[in-house]
Short mmCIF file of C-alpha atoms in Angstrom, two decimals:
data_model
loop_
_atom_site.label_atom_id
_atom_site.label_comp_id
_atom_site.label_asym_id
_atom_site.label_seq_id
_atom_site.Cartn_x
_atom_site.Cartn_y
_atom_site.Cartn_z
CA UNK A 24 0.00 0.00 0.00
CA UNK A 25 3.00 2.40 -0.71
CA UNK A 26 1.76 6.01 -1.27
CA UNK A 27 3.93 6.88 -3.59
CA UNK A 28 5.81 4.20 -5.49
CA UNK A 29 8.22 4.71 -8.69
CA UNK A 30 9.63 1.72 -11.67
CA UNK A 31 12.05 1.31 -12.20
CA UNK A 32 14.29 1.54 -8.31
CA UNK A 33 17.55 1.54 -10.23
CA UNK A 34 17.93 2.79 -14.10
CA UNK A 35 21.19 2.12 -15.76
CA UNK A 36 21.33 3.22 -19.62
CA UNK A 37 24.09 4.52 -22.09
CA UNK A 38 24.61 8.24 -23.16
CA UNK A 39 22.06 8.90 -25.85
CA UNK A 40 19.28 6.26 -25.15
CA UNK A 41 16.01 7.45 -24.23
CA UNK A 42 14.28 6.52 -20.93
CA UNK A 43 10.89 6.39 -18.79
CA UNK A 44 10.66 6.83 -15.01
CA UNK A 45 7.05 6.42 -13.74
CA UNK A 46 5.19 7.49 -10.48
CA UNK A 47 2.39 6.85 -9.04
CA UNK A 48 0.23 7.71 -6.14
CA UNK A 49 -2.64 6.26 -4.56
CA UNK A 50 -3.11 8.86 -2.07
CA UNK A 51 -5.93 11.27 -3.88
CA UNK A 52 -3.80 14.29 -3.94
CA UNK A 53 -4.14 16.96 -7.02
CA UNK A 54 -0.39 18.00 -7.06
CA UNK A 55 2.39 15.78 -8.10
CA UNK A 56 6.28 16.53 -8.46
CA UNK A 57 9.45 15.25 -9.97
CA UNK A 58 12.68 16.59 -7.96
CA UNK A 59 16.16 15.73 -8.82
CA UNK A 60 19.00 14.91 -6.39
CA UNK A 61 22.65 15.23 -7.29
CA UNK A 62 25.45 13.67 -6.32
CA UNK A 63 26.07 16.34 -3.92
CA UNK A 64 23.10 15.61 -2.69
CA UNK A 65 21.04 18.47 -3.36
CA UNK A 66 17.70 18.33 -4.00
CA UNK A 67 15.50 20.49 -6.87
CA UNK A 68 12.57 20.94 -8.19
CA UNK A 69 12.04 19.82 -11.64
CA UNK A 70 8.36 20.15 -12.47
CA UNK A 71 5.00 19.86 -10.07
CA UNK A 72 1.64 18.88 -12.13
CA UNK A 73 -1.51 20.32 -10.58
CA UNK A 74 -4.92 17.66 -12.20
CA UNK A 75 -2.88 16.90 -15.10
CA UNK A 76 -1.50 20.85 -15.59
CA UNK A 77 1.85 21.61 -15.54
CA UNK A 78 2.27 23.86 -12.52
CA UNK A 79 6.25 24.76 -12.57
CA UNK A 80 9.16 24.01 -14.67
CA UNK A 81 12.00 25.13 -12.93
CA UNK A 82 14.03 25.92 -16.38
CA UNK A 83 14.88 21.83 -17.39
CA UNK A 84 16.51 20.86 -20.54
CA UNK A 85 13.52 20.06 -23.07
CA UNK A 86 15.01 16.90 -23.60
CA UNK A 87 12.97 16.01 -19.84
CA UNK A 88 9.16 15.46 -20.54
CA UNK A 89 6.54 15.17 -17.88
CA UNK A 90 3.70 13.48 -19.18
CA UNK A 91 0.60 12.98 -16.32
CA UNK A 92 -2.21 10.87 -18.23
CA UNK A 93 -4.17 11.96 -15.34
CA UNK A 94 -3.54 12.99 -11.45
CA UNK A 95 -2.78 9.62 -10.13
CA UNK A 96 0.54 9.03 -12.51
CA UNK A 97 3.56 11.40 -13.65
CA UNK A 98 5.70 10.24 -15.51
CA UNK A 99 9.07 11.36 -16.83
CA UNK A 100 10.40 11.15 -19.95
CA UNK A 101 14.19 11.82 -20.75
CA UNK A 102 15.42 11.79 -24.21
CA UNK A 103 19.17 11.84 -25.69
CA UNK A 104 20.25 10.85 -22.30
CA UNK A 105 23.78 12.24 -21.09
CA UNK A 106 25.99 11.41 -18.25
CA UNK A 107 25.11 14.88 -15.90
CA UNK A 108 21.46 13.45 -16.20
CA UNK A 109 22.99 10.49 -13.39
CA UNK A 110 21.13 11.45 -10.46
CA UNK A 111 18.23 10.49 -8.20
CA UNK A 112 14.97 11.26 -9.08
CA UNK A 113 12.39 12.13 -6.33
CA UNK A 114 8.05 11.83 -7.33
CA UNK A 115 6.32 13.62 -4.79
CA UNK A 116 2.38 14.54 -4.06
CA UNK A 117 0.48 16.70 -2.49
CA UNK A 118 -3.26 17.81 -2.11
CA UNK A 119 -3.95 20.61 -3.33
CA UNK A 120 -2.85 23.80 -5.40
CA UNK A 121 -0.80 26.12 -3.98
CA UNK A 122 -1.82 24.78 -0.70
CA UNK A 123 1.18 25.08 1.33
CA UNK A 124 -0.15 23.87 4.18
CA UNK A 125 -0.47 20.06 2.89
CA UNK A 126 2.97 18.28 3.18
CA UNK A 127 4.62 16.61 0.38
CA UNK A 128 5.29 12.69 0.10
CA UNK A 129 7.88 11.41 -1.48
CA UNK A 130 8.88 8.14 -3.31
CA UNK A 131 11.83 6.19 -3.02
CA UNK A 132 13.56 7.49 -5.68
CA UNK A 133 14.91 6.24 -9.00
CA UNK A 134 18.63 5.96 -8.94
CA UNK A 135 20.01 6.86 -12.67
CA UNK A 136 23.24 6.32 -13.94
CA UNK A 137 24.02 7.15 -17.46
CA UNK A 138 27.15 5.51 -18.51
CA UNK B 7 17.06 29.93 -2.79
CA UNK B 8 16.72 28.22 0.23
CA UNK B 9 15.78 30.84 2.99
CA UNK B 10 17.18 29.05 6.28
CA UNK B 11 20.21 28.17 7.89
CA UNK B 12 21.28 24.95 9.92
CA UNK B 13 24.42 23.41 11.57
CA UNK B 14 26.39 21.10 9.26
CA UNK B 15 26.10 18.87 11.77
CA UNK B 16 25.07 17.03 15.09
CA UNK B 17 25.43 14.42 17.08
CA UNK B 18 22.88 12.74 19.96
CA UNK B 19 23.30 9.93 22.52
CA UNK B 20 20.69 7.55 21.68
CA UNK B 21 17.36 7.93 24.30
CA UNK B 22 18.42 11.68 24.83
CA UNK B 23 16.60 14.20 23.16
CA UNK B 24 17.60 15.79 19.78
CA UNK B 25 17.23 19.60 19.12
CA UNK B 26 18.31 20.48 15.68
CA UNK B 27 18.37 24.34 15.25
CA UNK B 28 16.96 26.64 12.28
CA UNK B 29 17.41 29.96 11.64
CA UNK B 30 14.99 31.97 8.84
CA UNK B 31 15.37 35.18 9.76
CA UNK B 32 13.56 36.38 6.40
CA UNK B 33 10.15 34.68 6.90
CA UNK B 34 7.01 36.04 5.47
CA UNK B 35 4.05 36.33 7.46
CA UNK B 36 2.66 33.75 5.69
CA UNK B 37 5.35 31.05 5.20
CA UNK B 38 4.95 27.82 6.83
CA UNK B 39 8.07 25.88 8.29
CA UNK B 40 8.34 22.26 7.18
CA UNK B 41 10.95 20.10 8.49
CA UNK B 42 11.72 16.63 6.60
CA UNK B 43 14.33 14.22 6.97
CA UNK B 44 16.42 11.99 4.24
CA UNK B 45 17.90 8.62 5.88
CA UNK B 46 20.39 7.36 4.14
CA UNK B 47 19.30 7.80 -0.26
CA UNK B 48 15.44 6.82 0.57
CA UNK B 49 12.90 9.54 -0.25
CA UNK B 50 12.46 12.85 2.04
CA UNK B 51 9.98 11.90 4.92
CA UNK B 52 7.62 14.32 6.15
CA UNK B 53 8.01 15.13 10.06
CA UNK B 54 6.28 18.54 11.03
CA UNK B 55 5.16 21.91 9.56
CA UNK B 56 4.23 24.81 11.45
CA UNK B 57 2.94 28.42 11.22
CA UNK B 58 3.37 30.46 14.03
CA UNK B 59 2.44 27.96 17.22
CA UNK B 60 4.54 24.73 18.49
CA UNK B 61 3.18 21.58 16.65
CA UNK B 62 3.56 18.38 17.96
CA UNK B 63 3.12 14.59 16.25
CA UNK B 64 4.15 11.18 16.86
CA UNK B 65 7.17 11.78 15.58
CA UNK B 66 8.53 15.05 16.80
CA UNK B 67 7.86 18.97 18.08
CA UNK B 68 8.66 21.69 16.59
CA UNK B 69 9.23 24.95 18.64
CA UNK B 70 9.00 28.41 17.04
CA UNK B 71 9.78 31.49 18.10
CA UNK B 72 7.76 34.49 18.63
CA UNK B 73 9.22 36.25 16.09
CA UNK B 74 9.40 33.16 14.00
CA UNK B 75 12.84 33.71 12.81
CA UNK B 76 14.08 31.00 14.34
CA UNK B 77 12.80 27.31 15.24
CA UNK B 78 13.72 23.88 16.65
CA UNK B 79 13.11 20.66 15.92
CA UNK B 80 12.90 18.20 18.85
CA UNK B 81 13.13 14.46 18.85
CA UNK B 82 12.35 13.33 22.25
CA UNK B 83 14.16 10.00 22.39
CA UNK B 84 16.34 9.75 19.65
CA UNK B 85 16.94 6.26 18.54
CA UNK B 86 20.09 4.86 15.87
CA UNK B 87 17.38 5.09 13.36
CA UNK B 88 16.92 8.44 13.35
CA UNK B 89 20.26 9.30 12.07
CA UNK B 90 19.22 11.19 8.98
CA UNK B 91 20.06 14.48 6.94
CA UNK B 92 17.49 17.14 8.43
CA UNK B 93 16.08 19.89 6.67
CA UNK B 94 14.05 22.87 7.34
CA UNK B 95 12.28 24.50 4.81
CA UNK B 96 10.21 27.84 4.57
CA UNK B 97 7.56 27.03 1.87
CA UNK B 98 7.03 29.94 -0.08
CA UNK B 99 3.51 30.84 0.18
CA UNK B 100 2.17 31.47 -3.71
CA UNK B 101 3.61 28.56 -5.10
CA UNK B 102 4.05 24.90 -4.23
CA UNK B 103 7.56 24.33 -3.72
CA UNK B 104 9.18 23.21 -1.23
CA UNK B 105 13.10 24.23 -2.10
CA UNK B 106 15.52 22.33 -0.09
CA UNK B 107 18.85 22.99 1.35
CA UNK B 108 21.73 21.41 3.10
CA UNK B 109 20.14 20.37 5.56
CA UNK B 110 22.05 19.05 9.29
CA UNK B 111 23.37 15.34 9.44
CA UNK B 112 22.15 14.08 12.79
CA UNK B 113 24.25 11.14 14.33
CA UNK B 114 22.64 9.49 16.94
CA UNK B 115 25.09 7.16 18.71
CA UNK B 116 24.74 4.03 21.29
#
């Protein structure tokens, strides 16, 4: 009954190739996010996805695509993969627009490693 | 940007109580304080957000001050699995984010 799950755990793909990471959550909430952690560890916002709208894009490379086929699932999209896209990459949701009072939950992560 | 400050780093005895510090000196009227905490590479996990009173959970209670420019997160009995990364966030009010920064590495020892 995980809230928020993501497929794959662990991604592992060569420069170029063209990959999916998909989240899910079964929690009801309206607002869903990708964030990306570095290998420094910090985390950022990528893109948050209010009933299927696209909310914020915190100025990513085109070649990431958020596609939500409705406000249980975002998914993300990465084309021409290269080797700074190796990373960890957070799904999050939350009820609500703009409703900073309601806490974001996160997934596990998807650990990517473009080689 | 992230709008807070915290120590690097801290350590607890185990069954002691934790107080990790925050300072956001530059907090809007408005602005909520979240704290979440990252053990080891799992996802952020939500503890506590606040406004302007002290919130308590299950998990934890957050103490802010008057002039909320400062707060503190308390674990009462810190246990080896709540060595984590820490972070305290102020969420900006007109949009969803939640921008993280460094955050404090707790260490709680035996």
């Amino acid at each position: 009954d995980t809230a928020v799950s993501q497929t794959p755990k662990y991604l592992v793909t060569q420069m170029g190739n063209d990959k999916s990471i998909k989240c899910e959550q079964n929690l009801g909430h309206d607002t869903m996010y990708w964030y990306k952690q570095d290998s420094k560890k910090f985390l950022k916002i990528m893109f948050s996805y209010n009933n299927k709208e696209l909310i914020i894009n915190e100025t990513v490379p085109n070649r990431f695509s958020p596609k939500s086929p409705d406000k249980a699932h975002l998914n993300l999209h990465i084309n021409s993969l290269e080797l700074g896209d190796s990373a960890v990459y957070f799904c999050a949701s939350s009820q609500g627009k703009s409703s900073y009072n309601s806490p974001l939950h996160f997934g596990n992560g998807t650990r990517l490693t473009v080689t | 940007d992230a709008k807070t400050t915290q120590p690097t780093s801290m350590d607890c005895a185990e069954g002691r109580a934790a107080n990790l510090p925050c300072n956001h000196s530059t907090i809007s009227g408005n602005e909520y304080v979240y704290w979440y905490r990252q053990i080891h590479s799992q996802g952020p996990q939500y503890i506590i957000h606040g406004l302007k009173n002290n919130e308590t959970n299950e998990m934890a209670s957050l103490i802010i001050t008057e002039d909320r420019k400062s707060s503190t997160l308390i674990l009462p009995h810190a246990t080896l699995r709540d060595t984590a990364v820490y972070y305290c966030i102020v969420r900006t009010y007109n949009t969803d984010k939640l921008i993280f920064g460094t955050g404090t590495r707790l260490q709680v020892f035996p």
